[in-house]
mmCIF file of C-alpha atoms and ligand atoms in Angstrom:
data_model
loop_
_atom_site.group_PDB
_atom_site.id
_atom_site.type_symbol
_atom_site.label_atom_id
_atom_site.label_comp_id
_atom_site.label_asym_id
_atom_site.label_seq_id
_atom_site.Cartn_x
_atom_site.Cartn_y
_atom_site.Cartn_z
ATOM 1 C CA UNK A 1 198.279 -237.368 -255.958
ATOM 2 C CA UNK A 2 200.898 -240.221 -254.672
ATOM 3 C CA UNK A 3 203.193 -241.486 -256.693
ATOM 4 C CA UNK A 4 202.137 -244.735 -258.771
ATOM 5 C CA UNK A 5 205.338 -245.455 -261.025
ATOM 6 C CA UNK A 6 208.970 -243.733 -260.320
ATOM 7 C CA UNK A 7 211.634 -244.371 -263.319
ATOM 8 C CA UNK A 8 214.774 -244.171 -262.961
ATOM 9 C CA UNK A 9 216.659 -244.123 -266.262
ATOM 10 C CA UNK A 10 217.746 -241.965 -269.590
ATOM 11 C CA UNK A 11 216.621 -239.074 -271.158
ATOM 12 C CA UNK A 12 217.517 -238.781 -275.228
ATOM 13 C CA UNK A 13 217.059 -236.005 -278.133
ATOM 14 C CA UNK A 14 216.318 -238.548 -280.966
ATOM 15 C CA UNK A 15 217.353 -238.067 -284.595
ATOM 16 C CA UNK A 16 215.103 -240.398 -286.934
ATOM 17 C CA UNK A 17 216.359 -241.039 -290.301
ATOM 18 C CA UNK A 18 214.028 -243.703 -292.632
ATOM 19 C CA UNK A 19 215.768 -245.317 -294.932
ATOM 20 C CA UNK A 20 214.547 -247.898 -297.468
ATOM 21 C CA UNK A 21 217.246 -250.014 -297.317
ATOM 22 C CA UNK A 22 219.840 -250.616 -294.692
ATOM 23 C CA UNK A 23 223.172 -250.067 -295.933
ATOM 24 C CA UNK A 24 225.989 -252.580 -295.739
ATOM 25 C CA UNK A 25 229.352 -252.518 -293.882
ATOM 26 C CA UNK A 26 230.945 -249.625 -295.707
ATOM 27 C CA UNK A 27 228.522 -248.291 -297.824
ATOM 28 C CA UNK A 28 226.426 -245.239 -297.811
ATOM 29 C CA UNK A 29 222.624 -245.025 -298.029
ATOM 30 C CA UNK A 30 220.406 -241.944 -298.520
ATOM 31 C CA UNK A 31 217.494 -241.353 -295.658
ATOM 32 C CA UNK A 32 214.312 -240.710 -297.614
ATOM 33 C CA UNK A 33 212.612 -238.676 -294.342
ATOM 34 C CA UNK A 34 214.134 -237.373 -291.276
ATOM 35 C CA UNK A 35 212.383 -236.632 -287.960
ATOM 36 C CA UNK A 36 213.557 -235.110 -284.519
ATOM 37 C CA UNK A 37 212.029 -235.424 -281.253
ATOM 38 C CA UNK A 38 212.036 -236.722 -277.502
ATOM 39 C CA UNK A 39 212.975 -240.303 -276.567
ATOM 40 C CA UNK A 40 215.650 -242.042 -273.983
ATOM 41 C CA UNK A 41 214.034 -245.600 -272.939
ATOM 42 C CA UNK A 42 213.505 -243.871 -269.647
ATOM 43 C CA UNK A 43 211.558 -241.115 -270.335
ATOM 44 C CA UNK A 44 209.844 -242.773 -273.366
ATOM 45 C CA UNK A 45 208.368 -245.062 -270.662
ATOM 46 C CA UNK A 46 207.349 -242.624 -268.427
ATOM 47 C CA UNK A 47 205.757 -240.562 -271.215
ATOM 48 C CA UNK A 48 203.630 -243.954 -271.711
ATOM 49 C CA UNK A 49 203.004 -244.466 -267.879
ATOM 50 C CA UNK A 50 201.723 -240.980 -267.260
ATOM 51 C CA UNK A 51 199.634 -241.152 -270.964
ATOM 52 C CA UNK A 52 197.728 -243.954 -269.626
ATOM 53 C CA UNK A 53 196.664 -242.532 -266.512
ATOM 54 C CA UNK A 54 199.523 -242.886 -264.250
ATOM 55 C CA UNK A 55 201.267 -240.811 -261.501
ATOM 56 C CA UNK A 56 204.937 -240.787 -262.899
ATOM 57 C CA UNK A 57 207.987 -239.248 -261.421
ATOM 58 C CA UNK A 58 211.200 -239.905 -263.269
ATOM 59 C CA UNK A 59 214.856 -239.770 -261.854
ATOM 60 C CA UNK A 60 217.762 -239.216 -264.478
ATOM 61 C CA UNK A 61 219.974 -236.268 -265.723
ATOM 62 C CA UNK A 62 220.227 -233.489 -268.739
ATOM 63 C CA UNK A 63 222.862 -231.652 -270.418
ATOM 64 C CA UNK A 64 222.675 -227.825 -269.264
ATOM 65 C CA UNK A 65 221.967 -227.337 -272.552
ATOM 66 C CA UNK A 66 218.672 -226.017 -274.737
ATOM 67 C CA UNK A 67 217.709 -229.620 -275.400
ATOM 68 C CA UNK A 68 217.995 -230.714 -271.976
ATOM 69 C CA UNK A 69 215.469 -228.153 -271.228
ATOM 70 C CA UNK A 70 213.067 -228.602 -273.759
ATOM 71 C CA UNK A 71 213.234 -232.394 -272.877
ATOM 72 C CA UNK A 72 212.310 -231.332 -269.454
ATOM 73 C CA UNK A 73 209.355 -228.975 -270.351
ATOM 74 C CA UNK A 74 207.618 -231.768 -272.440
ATOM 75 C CA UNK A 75 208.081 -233.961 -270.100
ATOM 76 C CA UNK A 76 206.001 -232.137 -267.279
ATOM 77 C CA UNK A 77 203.719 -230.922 -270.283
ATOM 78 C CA UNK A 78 203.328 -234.921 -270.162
ATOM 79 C CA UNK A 79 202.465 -234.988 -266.590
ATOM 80 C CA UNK A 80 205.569 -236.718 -265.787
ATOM 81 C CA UNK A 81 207.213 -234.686 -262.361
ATOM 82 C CA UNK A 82 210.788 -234.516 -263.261
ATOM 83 C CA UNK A 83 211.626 -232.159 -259.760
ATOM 84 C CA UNK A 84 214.711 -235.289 -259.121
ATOM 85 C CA UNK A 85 215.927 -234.739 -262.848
ATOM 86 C CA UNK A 86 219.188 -233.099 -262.410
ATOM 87 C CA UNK A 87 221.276 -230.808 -264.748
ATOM 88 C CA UNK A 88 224.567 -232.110 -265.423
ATOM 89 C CA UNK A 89 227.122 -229.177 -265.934
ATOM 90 C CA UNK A 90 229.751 -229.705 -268.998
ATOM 91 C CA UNK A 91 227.920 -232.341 -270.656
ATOM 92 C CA UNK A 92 225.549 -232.446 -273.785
ATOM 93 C CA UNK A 93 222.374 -234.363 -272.921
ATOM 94 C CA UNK A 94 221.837 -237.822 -274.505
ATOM 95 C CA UNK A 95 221.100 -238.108 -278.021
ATOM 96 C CA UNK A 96 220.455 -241.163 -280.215
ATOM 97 C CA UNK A 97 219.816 -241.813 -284.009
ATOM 98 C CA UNK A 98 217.643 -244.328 -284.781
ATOM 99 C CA UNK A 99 216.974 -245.797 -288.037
ATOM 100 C CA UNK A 100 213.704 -246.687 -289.356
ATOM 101 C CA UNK A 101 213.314 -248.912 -292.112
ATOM 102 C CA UNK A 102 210.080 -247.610 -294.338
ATOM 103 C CA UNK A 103 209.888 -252.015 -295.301
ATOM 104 C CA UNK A 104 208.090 -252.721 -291.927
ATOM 105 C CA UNK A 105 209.254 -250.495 -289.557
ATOM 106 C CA UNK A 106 211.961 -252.208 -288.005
ATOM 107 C CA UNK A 107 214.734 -250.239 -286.237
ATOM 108 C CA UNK A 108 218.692 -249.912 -285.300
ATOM 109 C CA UNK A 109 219.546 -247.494 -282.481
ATOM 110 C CA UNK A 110 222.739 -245.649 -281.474
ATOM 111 C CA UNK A 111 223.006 -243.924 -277.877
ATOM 112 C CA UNK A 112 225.459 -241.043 -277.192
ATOM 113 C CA UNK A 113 224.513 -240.958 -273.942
ATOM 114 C CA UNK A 114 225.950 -237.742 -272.465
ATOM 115 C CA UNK A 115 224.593 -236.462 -269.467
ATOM 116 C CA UNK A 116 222.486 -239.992 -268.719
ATOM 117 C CA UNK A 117 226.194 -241.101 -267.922
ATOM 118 C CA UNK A 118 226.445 -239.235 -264.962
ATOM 119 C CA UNK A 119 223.373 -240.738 -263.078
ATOM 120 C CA UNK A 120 224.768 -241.788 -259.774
ATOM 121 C CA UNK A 121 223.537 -243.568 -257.108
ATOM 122 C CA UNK A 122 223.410 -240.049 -255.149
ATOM 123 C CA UNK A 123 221.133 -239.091 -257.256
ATOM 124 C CA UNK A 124 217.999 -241.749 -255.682
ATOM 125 C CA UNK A 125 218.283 -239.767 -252.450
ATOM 126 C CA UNK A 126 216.051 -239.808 -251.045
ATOM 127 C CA UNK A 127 214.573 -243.112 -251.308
ATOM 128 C CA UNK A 128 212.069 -244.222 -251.762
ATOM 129 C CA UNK A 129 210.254 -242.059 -253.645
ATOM 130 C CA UNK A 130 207.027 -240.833 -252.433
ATOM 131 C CA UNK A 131 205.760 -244.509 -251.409
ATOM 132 C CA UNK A 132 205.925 -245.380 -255.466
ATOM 133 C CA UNK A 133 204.203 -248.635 -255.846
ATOM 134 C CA UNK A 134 206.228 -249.618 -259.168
ATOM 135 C CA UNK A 135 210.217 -248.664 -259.768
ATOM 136 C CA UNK A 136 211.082 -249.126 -263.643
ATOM 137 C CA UNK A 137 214.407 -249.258 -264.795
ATOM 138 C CA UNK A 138 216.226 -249.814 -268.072
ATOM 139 C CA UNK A 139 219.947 -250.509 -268.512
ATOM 140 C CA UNK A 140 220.741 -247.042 -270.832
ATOM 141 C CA UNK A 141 221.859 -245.404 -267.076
ATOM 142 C CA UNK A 142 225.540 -246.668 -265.326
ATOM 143 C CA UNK A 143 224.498 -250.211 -264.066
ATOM 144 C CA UNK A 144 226.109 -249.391 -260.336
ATOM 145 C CA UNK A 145 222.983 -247.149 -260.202
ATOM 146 C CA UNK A 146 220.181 -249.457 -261.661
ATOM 147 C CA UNK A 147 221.842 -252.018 -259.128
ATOM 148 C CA UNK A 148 221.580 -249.393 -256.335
ATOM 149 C CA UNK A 149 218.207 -248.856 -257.572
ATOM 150 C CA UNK A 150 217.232 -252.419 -257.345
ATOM 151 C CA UNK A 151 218.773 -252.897 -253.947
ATOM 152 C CA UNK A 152 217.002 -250.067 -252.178
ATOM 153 C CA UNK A 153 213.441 -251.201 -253.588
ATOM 154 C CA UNK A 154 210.635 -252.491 -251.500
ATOM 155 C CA UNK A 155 208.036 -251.489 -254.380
ATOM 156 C CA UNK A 156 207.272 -254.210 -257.543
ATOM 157 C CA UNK A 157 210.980 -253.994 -259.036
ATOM 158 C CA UNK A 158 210.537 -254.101 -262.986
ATOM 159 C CA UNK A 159 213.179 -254.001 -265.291
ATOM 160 C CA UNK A 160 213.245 -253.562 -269.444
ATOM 161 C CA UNK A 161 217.237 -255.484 -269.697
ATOM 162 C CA UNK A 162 217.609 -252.462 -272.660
ATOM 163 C CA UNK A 163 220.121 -252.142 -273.879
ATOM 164 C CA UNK A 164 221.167 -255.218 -274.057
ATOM 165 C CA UNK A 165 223.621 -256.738 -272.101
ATOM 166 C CA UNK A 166 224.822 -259.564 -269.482
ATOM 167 C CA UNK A 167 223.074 -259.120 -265.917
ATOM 168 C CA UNK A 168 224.883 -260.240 -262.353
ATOM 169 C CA UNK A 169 222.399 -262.744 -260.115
ATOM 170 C CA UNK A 170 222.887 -260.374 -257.253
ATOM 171 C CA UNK A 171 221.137 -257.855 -259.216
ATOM 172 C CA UNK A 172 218.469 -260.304 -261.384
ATOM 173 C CA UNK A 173 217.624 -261.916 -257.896
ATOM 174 C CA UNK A 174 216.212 -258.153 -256.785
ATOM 175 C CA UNK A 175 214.126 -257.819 -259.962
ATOM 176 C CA UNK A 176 210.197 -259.223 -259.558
ATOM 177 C CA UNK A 177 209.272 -258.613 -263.102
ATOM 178 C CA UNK A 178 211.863 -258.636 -266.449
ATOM 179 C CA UNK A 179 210.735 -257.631 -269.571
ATOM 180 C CA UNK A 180 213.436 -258.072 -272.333
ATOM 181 C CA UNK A 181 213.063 -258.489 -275.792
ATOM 182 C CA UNK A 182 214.044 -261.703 -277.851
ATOM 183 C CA UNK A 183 217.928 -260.491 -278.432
ATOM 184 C CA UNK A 184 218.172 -259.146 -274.815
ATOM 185 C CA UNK A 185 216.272 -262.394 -273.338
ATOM 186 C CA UNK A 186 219.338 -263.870 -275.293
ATOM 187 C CA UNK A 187 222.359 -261.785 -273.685
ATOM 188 C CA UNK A 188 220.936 -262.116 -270.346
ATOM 189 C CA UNK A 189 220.574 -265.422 -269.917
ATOM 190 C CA UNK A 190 223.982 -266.232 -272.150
ATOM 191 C CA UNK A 191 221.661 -268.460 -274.551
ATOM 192 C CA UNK A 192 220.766 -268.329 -277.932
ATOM 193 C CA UNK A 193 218.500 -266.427 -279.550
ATOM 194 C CA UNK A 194 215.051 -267.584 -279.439
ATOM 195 C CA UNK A 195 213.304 -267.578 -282.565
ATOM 196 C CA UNK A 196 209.678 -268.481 -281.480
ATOM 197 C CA UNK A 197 207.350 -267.989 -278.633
ATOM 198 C CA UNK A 198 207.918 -272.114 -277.588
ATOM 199 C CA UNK A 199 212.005 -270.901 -277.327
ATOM 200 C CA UNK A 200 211.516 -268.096 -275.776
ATOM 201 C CA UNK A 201 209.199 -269.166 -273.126
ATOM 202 C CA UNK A 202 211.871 -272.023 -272.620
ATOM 203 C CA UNK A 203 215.156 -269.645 -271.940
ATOM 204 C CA UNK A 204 213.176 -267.184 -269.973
ATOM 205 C CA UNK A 205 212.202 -270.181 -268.156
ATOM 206 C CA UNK A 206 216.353 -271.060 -267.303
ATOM 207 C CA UNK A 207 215.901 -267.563 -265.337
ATOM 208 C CA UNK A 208 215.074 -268.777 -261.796
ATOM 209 C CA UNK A 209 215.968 -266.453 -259.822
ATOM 210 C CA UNK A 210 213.248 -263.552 -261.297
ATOM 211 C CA UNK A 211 209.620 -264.878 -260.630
ATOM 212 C CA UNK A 212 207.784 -263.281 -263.771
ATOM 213 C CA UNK A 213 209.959 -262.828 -267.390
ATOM 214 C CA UNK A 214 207.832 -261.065 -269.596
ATOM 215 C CA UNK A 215 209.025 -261.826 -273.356
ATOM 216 C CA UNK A 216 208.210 -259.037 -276.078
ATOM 217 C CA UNK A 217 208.161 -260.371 -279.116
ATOM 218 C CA UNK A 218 206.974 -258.119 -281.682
ATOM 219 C CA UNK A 219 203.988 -258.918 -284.000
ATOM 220 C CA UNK A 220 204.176 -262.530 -282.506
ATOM 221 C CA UNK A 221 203.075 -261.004 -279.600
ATOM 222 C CA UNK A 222 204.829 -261.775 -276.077
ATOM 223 C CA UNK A 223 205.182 -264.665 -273.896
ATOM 224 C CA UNK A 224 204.627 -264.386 -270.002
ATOM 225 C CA UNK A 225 206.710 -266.927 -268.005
ATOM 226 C CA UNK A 226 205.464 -266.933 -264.241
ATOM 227 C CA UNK A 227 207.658 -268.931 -262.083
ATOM 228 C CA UNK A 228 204.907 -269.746 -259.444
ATOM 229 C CA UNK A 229 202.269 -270.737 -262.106
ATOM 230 C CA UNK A 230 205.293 -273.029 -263.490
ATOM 231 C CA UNK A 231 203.978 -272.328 -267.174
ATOM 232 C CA UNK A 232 203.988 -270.018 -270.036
ATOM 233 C CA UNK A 233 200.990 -267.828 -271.658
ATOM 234 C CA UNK A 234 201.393 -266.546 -274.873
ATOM 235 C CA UNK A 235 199.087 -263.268 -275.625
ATOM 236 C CA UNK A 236 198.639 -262.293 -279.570
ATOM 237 C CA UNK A 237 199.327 -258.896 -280.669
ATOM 238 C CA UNK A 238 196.868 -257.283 -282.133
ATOM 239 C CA UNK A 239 197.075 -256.323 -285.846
ATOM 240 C CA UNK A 240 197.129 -252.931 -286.744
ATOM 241 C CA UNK A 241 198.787 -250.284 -289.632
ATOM 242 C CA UNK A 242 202.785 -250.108 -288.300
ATOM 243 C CA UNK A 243 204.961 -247.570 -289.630
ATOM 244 C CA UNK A 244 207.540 -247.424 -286.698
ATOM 245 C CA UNK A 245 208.012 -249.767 -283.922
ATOM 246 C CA UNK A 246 210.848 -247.545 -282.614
ATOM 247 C CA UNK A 247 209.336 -246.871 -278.330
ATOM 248 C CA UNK A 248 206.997 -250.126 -278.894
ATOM 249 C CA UNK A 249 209.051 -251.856 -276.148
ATOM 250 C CA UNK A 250 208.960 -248.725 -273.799
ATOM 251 C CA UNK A 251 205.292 -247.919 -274.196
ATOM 252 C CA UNK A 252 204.575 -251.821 -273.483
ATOM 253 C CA UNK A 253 206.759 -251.164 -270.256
ATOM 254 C CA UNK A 254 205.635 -247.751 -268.930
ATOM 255 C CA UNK A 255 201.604 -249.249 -269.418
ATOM 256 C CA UNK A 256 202.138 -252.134 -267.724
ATOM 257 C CA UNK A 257 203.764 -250.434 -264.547
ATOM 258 C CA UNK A 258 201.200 -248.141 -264.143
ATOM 259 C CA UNK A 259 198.555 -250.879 -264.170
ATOM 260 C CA UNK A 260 200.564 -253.504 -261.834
ATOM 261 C CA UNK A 261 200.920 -250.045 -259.664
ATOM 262 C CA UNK A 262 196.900 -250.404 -259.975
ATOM 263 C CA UNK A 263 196.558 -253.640 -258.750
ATOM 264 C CA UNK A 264 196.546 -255.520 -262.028
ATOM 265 C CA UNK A 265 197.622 -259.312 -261.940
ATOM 266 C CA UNK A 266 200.398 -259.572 -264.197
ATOM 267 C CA UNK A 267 198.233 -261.055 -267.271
ATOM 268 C CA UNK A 268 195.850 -258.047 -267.030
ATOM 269 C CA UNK A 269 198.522 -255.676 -267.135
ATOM 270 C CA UNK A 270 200.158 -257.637 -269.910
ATOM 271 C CA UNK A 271 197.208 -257.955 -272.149
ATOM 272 C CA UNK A 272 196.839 -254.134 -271.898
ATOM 273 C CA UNK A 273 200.434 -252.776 -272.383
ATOM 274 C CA UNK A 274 200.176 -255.242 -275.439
ATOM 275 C CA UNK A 275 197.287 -253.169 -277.299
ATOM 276 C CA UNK A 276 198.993 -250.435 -276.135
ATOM 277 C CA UNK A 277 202.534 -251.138 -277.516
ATOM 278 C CA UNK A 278 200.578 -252.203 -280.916
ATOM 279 C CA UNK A 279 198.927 -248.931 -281.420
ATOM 280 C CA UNK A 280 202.390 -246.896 -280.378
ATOM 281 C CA UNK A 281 203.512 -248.490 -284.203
ATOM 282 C CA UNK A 282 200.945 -246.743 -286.112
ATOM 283 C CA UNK A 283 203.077 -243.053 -285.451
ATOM 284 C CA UNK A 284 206.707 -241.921 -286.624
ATOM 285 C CA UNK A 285 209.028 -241.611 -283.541
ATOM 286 C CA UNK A 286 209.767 -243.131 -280.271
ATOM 287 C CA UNK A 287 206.644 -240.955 -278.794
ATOM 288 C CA UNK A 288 204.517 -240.554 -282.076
ATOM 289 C CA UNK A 289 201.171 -242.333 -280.818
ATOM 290 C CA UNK A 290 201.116 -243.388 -277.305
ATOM 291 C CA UNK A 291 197.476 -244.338 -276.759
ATOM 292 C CA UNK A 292 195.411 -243.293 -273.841
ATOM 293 C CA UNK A 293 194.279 -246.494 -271.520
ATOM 294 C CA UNK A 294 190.816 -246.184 -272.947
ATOM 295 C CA UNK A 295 192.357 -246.656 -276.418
ATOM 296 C CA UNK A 296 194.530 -249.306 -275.571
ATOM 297 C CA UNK A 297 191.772 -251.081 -273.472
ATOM 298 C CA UNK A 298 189.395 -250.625 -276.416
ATOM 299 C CA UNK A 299 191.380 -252.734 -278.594
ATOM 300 C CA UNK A 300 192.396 -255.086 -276.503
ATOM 301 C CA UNK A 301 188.411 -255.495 -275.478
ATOM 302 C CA UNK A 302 187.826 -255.565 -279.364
ATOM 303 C CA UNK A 303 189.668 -259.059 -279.292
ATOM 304 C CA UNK A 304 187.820 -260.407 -276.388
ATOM 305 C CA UNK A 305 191.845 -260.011 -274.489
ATOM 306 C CA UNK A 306 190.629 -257.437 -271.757
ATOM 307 C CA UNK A 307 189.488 -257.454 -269.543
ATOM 308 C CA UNK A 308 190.087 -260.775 -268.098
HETATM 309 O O1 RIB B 1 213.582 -247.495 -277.114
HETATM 310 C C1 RIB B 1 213.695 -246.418 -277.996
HETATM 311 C C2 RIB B 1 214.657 -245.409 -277.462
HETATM 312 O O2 RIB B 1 215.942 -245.991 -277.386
HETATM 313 C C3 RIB B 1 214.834 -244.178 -278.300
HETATM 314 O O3 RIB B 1 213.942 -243.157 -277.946
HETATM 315 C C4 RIB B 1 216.308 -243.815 -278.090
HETATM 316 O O4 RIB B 1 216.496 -242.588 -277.483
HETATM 317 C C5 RIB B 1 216.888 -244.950 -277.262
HETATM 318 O O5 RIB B 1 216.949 -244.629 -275.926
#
């Protein structure tokens, strides 16, 4: 099979720790649970792309270490091909430790990102890769390369602005699709941060350069701001039992590649990355339920969102 969806970006071993409370500048909290397992924005998304049906090949780096390869392993137990993920010598692979609070599921995230620093622009050759109809990037890989990335592309150029940070116009005016959250909506656009869909819609609206900004914002749901259409469309999120929103962003992302790559207009895609993302809550860790598409697409039916 042809490659749908190629990602280029990070590859993590995530430590979980749930807390009930967050502690304060200085002070020291105990975690009431602990979990380990696979994450790194990039390969989370992948994960999500290849769990809902899609043909995924992923471009990034490990550690030569035992992590590295276990990360590896599950990932083509995943279906994801990972044959241009390369072993960096002399350096641990990526790690994070996120922290869950158990009041909502709300998280903070720290990146030691090891070998995912080394990701060069070398490493895209060749390009492109296998006629991929989507390329997916995420900022948690050296932003020469997700620029590099982004230059070479003739596929639908989507990019998750995570983590986040300020972005050049020479690489935003490469990028048909953004999909940032509210606080990275914020620091790449230099505005404040939006507080409700009407705000958000408005700053992702001062980005004219990128023809479709995507807004995900949590249980409110996200806002799609199409610069042909000249308008906004707000789509609900489904309710359903959260205990860790940690991935939600990535699973949104890695779904709604894979169905673009299908030939899904950007609200169809939208509406079902958005049941999908909802139902990737109701597990512990960055991977802990990414739904197939029939699940996601039976929820979002359930509402009367899908299909269109
Ligand atoms: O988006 C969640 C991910 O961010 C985690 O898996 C962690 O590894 C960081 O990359």
């Amino acid at each position: 099979m042809s490659v749908e969806v190629v990602v280029v970006g990070s590859l993590n071993a995530d430590r979980t720790l749930y807390v009930h409370e967050w502690p304060g500048p200085g002070e020291t909290v105990m975690a009431a649970d602990s979990l380990a397992g696979f994450g790194g924005k990039g390969a989370n998304q992948a994960v999500a792309a290849a769990k809902a049906g899609g043909s995924v090949a992923m471009i990034g780096r490990v550690g030569d270490d035992s992590i590295g390869r276990e990360m590896l392993a599950d990932l083509r137990q995943q279906g994801v091909d990972v044959s241009r993920v390369r072993t960096q010598a002399g350096s641990p692979s990526g790690s994070a430790t996120v922290v869950v609070s158990l009041a909502g599921g709300d998280n903070f995230i720290i990146v030691d990102p090891g070998a995912n620093a080394a990701v060069e622009p070398k490493d895209l050759d060749p390009w492109p890769v296998a006629g991929a109809a989507v390329v997916l990037l995420q900022l948690e890989v050296p932003i020469e390369t997700v620029a590099s990335a982004a230059q070479r592309s003739s596929a639908l150029l989507v990019l998750n602005p995570a983590p986040a940070r300020h972005l050049s116009a020479d690489l935003l005016r490469h990028v048909d699709v953004l999909i940032p959250n509210a606080r990275e909506l914020a620091a790449v656009t230099g505005g404040p941060l939006p507080s409700s869909i009407e705000e958000a819609a408005s700053l992702a609206g001062s980005l004219t350069d990128v023809p479709v900004v995507i807004v995900t914002m949590g249980a409110a749901g996200v806002v799609i701001r199409s610069r042909e259409r000249g308008r906004s469309t707000h789509i609900v999120a489904p309710r359903v039992a959260t205990v860790d929103t940690t991935g939600a962003g990535d699973c949104f992302c890695g779904v709604f590649a894979v169905e673009s790559a299908r030939g899904a207009t950007v609200e169809e895609a939208t509406r079902l990355a958005v049941a999908a993302a909802s139902l990737s809550t109701m597990g512990h860790g960055a991977r802990g339920a990414l739904p197939t598409r029939d699940a996601a697409a039976k929820l979002a039916m359930q509402l009367g969102q899908f299909p269109l």
